[in-house]
Coordinates of C-alpha atoms in Angstrom, one line a residue:
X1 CA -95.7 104.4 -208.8
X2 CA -95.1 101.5 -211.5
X3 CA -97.8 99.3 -209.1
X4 CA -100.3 102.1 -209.0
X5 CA -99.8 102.6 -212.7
X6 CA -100.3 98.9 -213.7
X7 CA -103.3 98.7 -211.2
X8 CA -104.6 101.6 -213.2
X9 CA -104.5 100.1 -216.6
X10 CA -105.9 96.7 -214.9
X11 CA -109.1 98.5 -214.0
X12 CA -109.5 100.0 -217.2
X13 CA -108.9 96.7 -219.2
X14 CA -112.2 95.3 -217.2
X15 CA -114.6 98.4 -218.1
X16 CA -113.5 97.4 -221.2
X17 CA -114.0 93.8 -220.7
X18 CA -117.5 94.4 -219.9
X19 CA -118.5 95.8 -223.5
X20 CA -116.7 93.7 -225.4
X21 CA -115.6 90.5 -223.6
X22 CA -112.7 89.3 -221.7
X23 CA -109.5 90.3 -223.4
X24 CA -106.1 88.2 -222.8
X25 CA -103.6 89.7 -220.5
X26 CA -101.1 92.3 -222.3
X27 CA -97.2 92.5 -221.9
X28 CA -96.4 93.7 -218.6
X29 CA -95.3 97.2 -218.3
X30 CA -91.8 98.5 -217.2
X31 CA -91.9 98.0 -213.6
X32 CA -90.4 101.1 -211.4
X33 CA -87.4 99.0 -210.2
X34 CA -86.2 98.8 -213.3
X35 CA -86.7 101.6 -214.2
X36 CA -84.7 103.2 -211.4
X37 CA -81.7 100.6 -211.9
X38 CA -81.2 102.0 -214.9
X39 CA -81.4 105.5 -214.0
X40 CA -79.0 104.4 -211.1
X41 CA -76.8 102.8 -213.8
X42 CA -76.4 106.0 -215.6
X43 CA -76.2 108.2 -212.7
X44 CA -73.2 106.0 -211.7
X45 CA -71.4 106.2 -214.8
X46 CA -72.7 110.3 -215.8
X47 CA -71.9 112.4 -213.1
X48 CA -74.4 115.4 -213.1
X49 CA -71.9 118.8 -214.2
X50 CA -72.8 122.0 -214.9
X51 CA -71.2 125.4 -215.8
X52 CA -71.8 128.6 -213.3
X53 CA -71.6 132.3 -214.6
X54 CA -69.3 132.8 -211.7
X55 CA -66.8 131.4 -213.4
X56 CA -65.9 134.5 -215.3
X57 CA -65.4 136.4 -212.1
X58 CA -63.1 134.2 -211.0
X59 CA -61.2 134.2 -213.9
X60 CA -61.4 138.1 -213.8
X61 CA -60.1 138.6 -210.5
X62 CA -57.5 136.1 -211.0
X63 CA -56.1 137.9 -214.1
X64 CA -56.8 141.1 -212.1
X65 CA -53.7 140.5 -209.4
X66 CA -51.7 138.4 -212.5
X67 CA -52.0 141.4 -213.7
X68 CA -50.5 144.0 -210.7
X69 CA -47.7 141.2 -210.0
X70 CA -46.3 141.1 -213.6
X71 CA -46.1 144.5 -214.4
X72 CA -43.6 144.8 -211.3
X73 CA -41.3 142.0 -213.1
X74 CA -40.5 144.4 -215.8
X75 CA -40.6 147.9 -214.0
X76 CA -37.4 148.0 -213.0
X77 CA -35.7 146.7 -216.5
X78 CA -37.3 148.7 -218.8
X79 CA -35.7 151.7 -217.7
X80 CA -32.6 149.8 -216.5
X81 CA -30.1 153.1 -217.0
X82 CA -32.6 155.1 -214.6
X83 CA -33.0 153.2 -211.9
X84 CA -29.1 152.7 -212.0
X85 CA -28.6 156.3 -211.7
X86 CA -31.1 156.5 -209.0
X87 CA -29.4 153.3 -206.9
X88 CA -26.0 154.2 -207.8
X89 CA -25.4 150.3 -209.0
X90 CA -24.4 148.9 -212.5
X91 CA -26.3 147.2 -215.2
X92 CA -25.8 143.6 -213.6
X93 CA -27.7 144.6 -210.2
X94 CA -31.1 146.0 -212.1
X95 CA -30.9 143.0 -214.3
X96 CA -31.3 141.2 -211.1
X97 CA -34.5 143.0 -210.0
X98 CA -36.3 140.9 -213.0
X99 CA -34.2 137.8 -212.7
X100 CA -35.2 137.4 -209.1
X101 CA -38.4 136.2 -210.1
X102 CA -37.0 133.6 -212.2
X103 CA -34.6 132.4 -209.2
X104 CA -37.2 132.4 -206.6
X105 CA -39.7 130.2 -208.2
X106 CA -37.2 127.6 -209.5
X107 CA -36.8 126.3 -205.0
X108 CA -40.8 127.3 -204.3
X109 CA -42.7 125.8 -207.0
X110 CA -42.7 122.2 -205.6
X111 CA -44.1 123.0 -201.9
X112 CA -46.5 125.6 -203.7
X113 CA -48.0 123.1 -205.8
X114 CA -48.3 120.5 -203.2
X115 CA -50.4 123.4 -201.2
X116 CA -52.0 123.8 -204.0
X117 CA -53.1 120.1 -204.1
X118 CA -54.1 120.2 -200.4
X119 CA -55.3 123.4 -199.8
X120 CA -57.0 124.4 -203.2
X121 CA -57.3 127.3 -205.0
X122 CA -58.7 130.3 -202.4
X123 CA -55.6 129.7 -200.4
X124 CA -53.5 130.1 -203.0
X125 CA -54.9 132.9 -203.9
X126 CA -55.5 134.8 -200.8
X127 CA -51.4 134.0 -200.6
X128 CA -50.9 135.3 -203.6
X129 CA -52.6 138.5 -203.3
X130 CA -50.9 139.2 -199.9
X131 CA -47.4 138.7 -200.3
X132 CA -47.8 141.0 -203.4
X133 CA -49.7 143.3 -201.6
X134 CA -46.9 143.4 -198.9
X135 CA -44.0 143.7 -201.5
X136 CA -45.6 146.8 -203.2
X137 CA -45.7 148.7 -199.7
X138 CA -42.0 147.6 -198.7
X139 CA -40.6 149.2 -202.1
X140 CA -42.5 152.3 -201.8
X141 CA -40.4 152.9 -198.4
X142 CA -37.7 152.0 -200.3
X143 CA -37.3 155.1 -202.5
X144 CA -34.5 156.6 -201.1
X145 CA -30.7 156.2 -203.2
X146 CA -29.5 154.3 -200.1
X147 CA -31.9 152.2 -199.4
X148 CA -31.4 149.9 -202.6
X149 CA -31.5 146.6 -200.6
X150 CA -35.2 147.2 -198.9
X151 CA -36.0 148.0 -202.4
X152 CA -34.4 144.5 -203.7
X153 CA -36.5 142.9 -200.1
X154 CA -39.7 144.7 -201.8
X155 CA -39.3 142.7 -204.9
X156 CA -38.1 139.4 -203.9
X157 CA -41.7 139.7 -201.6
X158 CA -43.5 140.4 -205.0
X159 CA -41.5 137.1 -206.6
X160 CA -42.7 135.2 -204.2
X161 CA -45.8 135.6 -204.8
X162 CA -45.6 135.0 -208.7
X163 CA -44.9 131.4 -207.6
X164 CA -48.7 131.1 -206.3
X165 CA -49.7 132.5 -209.7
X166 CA -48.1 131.3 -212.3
X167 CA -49.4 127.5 -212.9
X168 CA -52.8 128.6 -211.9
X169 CA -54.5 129.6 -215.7
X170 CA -55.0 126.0 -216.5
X171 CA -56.5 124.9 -213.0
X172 CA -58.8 127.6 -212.9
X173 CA -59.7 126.8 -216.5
X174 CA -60.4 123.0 -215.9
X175 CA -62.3 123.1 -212.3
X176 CA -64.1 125.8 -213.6
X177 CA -64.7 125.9 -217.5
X178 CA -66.7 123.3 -220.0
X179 CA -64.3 121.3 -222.2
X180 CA -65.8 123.3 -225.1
X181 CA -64.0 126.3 -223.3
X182 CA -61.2 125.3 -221.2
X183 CA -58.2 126.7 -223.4
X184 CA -59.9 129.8 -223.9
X185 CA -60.7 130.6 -220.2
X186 CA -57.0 129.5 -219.6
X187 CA -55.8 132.1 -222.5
X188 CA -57.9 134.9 -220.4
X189 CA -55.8 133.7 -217.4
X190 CA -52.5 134.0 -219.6
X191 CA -53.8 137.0 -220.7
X192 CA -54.2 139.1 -217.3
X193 CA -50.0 138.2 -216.6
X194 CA -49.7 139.6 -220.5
X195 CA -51.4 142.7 -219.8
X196 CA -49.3 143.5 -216.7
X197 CA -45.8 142.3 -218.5
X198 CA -47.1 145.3 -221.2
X199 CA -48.2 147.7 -218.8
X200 CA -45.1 147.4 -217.1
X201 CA -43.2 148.4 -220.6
X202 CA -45.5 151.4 -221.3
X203 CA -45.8 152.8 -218.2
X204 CA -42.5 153.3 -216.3
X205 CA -40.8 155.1 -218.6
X206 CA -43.8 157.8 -218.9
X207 CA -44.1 158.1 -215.1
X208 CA -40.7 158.2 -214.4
X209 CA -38.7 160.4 -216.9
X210 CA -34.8 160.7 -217.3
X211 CA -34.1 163.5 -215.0
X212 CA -30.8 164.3 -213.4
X213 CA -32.1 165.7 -210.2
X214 CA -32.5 162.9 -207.6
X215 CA -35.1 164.2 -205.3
X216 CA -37.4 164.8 -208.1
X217 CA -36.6 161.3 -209.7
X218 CA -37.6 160.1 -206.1
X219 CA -40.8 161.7 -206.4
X220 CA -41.5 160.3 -210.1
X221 CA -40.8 156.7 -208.7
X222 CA -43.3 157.5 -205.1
X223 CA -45.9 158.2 -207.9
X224 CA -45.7 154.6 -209.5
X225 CA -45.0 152.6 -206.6
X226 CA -48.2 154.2 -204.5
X227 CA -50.2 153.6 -207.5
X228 CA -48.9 150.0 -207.3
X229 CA -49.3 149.2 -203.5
X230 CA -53.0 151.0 -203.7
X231 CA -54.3 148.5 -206.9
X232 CA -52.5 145.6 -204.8
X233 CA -53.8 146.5 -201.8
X234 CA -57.9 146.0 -203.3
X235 CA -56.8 143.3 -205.3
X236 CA -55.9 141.8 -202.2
X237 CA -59.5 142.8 -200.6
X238 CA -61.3 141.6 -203.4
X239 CA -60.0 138.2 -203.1
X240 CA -61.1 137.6 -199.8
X241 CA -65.1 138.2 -200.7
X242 CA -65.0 137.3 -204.0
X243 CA -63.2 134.4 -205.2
X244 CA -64.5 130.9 -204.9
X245 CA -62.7 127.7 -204.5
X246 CA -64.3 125.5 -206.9
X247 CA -68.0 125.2 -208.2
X248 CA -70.3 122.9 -206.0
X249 CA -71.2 120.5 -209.3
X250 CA -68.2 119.8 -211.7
X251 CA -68.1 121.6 -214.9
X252 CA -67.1 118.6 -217.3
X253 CA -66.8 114.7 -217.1
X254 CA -63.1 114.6 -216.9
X255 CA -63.4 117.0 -213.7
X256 CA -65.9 115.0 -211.8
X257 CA -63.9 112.3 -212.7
X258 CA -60.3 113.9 -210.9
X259 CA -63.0 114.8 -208.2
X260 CA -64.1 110.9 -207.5
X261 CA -60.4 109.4 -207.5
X262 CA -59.7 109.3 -203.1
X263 CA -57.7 111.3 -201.2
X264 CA -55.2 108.5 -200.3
X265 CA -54.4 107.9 -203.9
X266 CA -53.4 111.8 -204.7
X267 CA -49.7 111.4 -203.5
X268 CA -47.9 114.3 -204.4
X269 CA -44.5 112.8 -204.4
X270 CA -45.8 109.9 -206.9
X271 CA -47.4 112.8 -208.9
X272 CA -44.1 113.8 -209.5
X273 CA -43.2 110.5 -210.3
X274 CA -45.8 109.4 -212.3
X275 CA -44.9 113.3 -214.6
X276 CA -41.7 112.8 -214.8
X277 CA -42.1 109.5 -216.4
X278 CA -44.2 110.8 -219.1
X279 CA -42.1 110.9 -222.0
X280 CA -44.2 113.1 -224.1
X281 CA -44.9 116.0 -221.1
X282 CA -40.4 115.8 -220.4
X283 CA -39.9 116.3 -223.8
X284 CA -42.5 119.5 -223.6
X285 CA -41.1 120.7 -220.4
X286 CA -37.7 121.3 -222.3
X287 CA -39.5 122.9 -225.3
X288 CA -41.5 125.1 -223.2
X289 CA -38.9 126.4 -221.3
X290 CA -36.7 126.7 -224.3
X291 CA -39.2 129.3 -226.0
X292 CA -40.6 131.2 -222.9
X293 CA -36.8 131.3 -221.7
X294 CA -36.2 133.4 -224.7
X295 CA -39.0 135.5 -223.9
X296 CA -37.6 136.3 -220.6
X297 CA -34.4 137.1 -222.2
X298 CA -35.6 139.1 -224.7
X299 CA -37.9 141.7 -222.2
X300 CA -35.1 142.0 -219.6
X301 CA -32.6 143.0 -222.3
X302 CA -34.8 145.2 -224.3
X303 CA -33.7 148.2 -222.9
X304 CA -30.3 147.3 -223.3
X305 CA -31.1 146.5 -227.5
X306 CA -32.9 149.5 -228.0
X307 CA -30.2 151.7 -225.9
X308 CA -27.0 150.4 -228.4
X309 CA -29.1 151.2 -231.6
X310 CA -31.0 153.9 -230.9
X311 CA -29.4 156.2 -227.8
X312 CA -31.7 158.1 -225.6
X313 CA -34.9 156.1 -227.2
X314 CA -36.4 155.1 -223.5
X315 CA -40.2 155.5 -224.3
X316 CA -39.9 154.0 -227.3
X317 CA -37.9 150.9 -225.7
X318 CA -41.0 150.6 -223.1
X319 CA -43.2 150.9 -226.5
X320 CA -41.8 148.2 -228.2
X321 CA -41.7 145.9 -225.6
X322 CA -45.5 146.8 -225.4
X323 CA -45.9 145.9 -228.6
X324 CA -44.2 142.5 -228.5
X325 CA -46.7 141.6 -225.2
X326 CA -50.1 143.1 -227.2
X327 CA -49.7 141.4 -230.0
X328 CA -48.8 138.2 -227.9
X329 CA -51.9 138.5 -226.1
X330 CA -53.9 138.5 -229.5
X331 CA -51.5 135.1 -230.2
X332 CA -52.9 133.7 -226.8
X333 CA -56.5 134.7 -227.3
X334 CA -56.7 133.4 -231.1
X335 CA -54.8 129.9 -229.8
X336 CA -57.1 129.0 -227.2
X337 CA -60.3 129.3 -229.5
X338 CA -58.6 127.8 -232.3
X339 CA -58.0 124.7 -229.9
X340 CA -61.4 125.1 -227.9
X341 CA -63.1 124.6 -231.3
X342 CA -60.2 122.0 -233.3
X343 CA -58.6 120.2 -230.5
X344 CA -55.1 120.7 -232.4
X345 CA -53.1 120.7 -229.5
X346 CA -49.8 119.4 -231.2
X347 CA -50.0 120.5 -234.9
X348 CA -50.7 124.1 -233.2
X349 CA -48.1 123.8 -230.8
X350 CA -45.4 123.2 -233.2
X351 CA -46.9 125.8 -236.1
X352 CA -46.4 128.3 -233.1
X353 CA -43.1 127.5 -232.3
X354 CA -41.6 127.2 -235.5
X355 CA -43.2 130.4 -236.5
X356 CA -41.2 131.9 -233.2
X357 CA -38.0 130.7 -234.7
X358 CA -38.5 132.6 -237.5
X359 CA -40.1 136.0 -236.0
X360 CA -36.7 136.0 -234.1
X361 CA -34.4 135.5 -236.7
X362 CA -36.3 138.5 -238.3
X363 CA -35.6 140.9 -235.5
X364 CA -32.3 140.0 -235.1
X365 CA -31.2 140.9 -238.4
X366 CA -33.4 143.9 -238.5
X367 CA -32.6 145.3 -235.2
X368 CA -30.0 147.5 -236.3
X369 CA -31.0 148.9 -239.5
X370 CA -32.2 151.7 -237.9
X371 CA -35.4 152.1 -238.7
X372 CA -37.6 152.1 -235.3
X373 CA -40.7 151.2 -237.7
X374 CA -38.9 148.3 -238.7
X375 CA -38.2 146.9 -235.4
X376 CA -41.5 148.0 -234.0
X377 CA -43.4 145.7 -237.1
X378 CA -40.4 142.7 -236.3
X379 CA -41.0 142.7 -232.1
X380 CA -45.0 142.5 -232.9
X381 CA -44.5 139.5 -235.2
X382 CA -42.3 138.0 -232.5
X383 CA -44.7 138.8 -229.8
X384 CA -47.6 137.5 -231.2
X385 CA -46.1 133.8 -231.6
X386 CA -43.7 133.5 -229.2
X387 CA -46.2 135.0 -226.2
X388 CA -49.2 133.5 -227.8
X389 CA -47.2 130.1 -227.3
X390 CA -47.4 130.5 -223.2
X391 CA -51.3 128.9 -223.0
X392 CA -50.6 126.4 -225.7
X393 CA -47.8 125.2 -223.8
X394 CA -50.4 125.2 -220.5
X395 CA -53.0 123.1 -222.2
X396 CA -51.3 120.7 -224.2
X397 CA -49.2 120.0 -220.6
X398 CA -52.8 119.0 -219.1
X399 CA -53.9 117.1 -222.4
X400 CA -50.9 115.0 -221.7
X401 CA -50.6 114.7 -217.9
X402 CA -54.3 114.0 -217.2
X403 CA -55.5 113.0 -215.0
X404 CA -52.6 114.6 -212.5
X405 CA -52.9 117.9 -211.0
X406 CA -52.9 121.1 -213.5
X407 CA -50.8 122.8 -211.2
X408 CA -47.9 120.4 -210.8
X409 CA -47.8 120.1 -214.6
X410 CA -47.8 123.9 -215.2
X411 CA -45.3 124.4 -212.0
X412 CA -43.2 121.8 -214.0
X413 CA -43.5 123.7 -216.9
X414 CA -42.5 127.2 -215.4
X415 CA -39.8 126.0 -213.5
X416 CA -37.8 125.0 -217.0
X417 CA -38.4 128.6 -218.3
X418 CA -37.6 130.7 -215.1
X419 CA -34.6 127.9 -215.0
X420 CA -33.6 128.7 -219.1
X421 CA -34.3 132.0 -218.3
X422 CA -31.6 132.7 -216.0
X423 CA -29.5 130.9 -218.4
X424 CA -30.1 132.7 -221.9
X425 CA -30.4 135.8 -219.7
X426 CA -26.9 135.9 -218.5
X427 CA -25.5 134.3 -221.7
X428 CA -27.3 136.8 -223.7
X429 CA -26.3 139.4 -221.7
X430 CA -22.5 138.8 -221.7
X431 CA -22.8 137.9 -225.7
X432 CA -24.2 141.5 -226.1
X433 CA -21.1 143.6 -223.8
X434 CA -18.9 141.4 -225.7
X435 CA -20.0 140.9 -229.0
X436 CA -23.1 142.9 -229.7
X437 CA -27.2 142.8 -229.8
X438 CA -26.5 140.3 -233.4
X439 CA -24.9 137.8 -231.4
X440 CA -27.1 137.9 -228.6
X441 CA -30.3 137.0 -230.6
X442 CA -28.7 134.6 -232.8
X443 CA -27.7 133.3 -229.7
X444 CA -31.4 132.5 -228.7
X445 CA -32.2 131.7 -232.4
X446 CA -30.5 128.5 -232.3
X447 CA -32.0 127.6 -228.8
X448 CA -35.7 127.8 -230.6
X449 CA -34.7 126.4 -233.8
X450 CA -33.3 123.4 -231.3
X451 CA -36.7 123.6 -229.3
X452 CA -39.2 123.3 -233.0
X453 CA -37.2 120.1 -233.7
X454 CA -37.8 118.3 -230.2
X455 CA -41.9 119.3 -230.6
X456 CA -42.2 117.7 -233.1
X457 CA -41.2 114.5 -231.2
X458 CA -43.4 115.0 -228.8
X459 CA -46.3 112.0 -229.2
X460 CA -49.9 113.5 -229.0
X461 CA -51.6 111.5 -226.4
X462 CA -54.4 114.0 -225.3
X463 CA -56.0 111.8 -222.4
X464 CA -58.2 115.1 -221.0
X465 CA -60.3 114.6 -224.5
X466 CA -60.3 110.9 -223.9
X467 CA -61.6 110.9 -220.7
X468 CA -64.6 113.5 -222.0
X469 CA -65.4 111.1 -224.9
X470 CA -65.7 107.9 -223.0
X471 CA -67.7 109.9 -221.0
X472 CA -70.3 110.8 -223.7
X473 CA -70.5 107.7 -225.2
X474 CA -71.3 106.1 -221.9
X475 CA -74.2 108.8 -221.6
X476 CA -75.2 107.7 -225.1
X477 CA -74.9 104.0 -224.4
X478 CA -77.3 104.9 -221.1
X479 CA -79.9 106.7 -222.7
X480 CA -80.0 103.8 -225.7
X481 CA -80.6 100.7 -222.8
X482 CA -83.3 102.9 -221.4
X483 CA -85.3 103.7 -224.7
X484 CA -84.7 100.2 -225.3
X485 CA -86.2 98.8 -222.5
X486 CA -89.0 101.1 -222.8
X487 CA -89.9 100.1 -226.5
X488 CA -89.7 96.6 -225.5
X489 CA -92.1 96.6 -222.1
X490 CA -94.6 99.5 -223.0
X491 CA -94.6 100.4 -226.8
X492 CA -96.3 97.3 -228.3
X493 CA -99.8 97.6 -228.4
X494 CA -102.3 95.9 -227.2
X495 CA -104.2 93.0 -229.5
X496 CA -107.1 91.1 -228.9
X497 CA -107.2 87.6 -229.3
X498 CA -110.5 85.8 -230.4
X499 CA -108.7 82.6 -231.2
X500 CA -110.8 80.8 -228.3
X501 CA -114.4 81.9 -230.0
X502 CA -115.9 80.3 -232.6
X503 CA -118.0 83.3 -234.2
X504 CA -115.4 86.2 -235.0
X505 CA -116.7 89.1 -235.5
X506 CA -115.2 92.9 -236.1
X507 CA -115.2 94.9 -232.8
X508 CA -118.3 97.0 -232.7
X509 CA -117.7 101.6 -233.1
X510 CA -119.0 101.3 -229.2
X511 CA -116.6 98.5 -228.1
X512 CA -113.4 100.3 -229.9
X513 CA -114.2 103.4 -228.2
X514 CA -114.4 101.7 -225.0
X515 CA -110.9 100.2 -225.9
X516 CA -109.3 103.2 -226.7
X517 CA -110.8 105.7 -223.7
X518 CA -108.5 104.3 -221.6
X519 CA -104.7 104.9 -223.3
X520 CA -101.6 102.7 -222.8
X521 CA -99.5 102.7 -219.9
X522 CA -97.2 105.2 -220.5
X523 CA -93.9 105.6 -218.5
X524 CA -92.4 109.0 -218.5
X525 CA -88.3 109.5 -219.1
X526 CA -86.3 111.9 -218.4
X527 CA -84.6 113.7 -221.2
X528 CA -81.1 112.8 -221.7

């Protein structure tokens, strides 16, 4: 085309030629080799990316079965005394029904996120959906007082499959989601698993009321486990036609980038390796499990809290803890625009988690005033910090890890809480038999105050960003060589040079048209 182009011009310089004499030869234009080195230049530095409105389906349907698997974490604590009286086994044994989720995904995460790293995100998914899909069906023919253990298999099944959900928000969020984006699309994953934890306070104790008549309580706890296997079941069905594994063009720089590194340099075991000698992401694995370890604590024992203060108060227990997850998922939604739009990730970190410290100490000194407005105003002030803290702790994990696998840094991360959940879970739970519901919660207090100080030692080296930056800059710095090189080769205009005649004289109205009917060479460029 550049040959055509500049034979083109050449015929039109001698039509001219003949009106108004030979003219000297001009600059010659950009030829179409050079043209496409540099386009091959920045195509090899600029990977093409693009975002697809299908990424908010997948997001959907992910927080859809988040969703269905969280609320059955809680729906056993939150009306702990029932289900005892149903089961015919102490306090201990329902706190177990929640704690099993903490215990199973402490041995699981590691192969989990290595099949995450080989097999992608559909299979995990697909696993996810059917092993909770299988766990609500086994507890629903476990409703019968002696059948406790196929009840306990039922939810072990549905643990198991928390460990392929979990660490997914933030991988979702970066193979799908701009970088103008990303934190918010991972709040919306954070915020499905929210939405069930809250659910699961509200709604047991309105489908399944204190009775004393077993048969009937047997048929109160049918209802909610039938409605459970039935969402789980579609969930489960949805997945299979619906969710994608990752978009066919990348949506950012830094993903293209993850996407080009070779297969046979993503070793899982010198992922680990490589994590757990990052300073910075140890010293937030520790932090984040200190705080959402609390928040474990805290929504297994609420019934327990509530029960000591204010007897026979089981709807309003379930309320509360609804409260304290709402108003955390408001925290998580307003956190991941505020970083989407300020890039924060530290300073917003440790204003959250020092503003968790502080919400607690509040509740545990208002607790038992006994005023249920009170504690009702205190749990949403906790809530909203110390649950909005879950996606911070998700992003700021990748900001620091990159360019390693999002799920082996969140599996990382959720390992330490289930791990300090366990912990402050029992502790609390003796502190509160033996001393009461004060000594429990100042208990956790110090744990957070403990975890604020070690954030802010944590050194904010966000190499996600860094990776998008250098990425612009080299798409500026392409676009610049090419303008360049066009100005220089094609812009300058042609002159006419009359040096070698001896009677100059101004170019006649006929000979300036005939100069001008034919434009400059122009070569067109792609916008950048």
């Amino acid at each position: 085309m550049g040959e055509k182009a500049g034979a083109d011009a050449g015929d039109a310089s001698e039509a001219a030629g003949g009106a108004r004499g030979a003219l000297p030869a001009r600059d010659p234009p950009l030829r179409g080799i050079e043209l496409d080195e540099l386009s091959k230049e920045r195509a090899s530095g600029v990977p093409e990316t693009r975002l697809y409105r299908r990424r908010w389906l997948v997001v959907l349907v992910f927080s859809s079965y988040s969703l269905c698997n969280a609320f059955q974490w809680i729906q056993y604590g939150i009306i702990n005394n029932i289900f005892m009286k149903f089961y015919g086994v102490d306090s201990f044994a329902i706190d177990w029904m929640s704690m099993v989720y903490m215990l199973t995904y402490i041995p699981f995460i590691f192969p989990v996120t290595w099949l995450l790293d080989k097999k992608g995100l559909r299979v995990i998914a697909l696993l996810a959906t059917a092993l909770n899909c299988v766990g609500t069906w086994v507890k629903v023919a476990g409703v019968r007082p002696d059948l406790f253990a196929v009840s306990v298999f039922g939810q072990l099944t549905c643990s198991f499959a928390q460990v392929f959900i979990l660490g997914m928000p933030s991988r979702i969020a970066s193979v799908w989601f701009g970088s103008h984006e990303v934190s918010t699309a991972c709040s919306i994953g954070v915020f499905g698993n929210q939405l069930g934890i809250a659910i699961g306070f509200l709604v047991p104790p309105i489908l399944v009321p204190n009775v004393d008549n077993l048969d009937e309580l047997a048929h109160h706890i049918s209802i909610m486990f039938y409605i459970t296997a039935g969402v789980a079941t579609i969930l489960f069905i949805l997945v299979i036609f619906v969710f994608q594994e990752k978009p066919d063009i990348p949506p950012t720089q830094a993903q293209a980038k993850a996407r080009s590194i070779p297969p046979e340099q993503c070793s899982y075991t010198a992922s680990i390796l490589r994590l757990l000698h990052n300073r910075p992401f140890i010293l937030l694995i520790f932090t984040y499990g200190l705080n959402v370890g609390c928040f474990y604590a805290v929504s297994t024992l609420l019934n327990q809290m509530i029960m000591e203060h204010y007897p026979g108060e089981e709807v309003n227990a379930g309320r509360i803890g609804l409260t304290i997850v709402v108003a955390g998922m408001f925290g998580s939604l307003i956190c991941g625009i505020w970083l989407d739009k300020t890039k924060t990730y530290k300073q917003t970190t440790l204003a959250v988690y020092l503003l968790s410290f502080v919400g607690m100490l509040v509740y545990a000194f208002t607790l038992n005033l006994g005023h249920l407005w009170v504690v009702f105003i205190t749990a949403g002030v906790l809530g909203f910090f110390m649950t909005g803290y879950l996606p911070l702790g998700f992003e700021f994990a990748v900001e620091l890890t990159y360019p390693e696998s999002e799920g082996t840094s969140s599996g990382l991360l959720n390992c330490s809480a289930q791990v300090f959940g366990i912990i402050f879970t029992i502790a609390q739970g003796k502190l509160i038999d033996r001393f009461g519901t004060l000594a429990g919660n100042i208990f956790l207090c110090v744990f957070l105050f403990l975890g604020t100080i070690m954030t802010g030692f944590i050194k904010s080296d966000l190499r996600r960003q860094k990776a998008n930056q250098q990425a612009e800059m080299n798409t500026s710095g392409s676009c610049e060589r090419i303008t360049a090189h066009l100005e220089a080769n094609v812009s300058s205009p042609a002159t006419v040079d009359n040096s070698s005649s001896k009677d100059k004289e101004p170019l006649g109205q006929s000979q300036m048209d005939a100069d001008t009917s034919q434009p400059p060479e122009t070569v067109p460029v792609t916008d950048t």
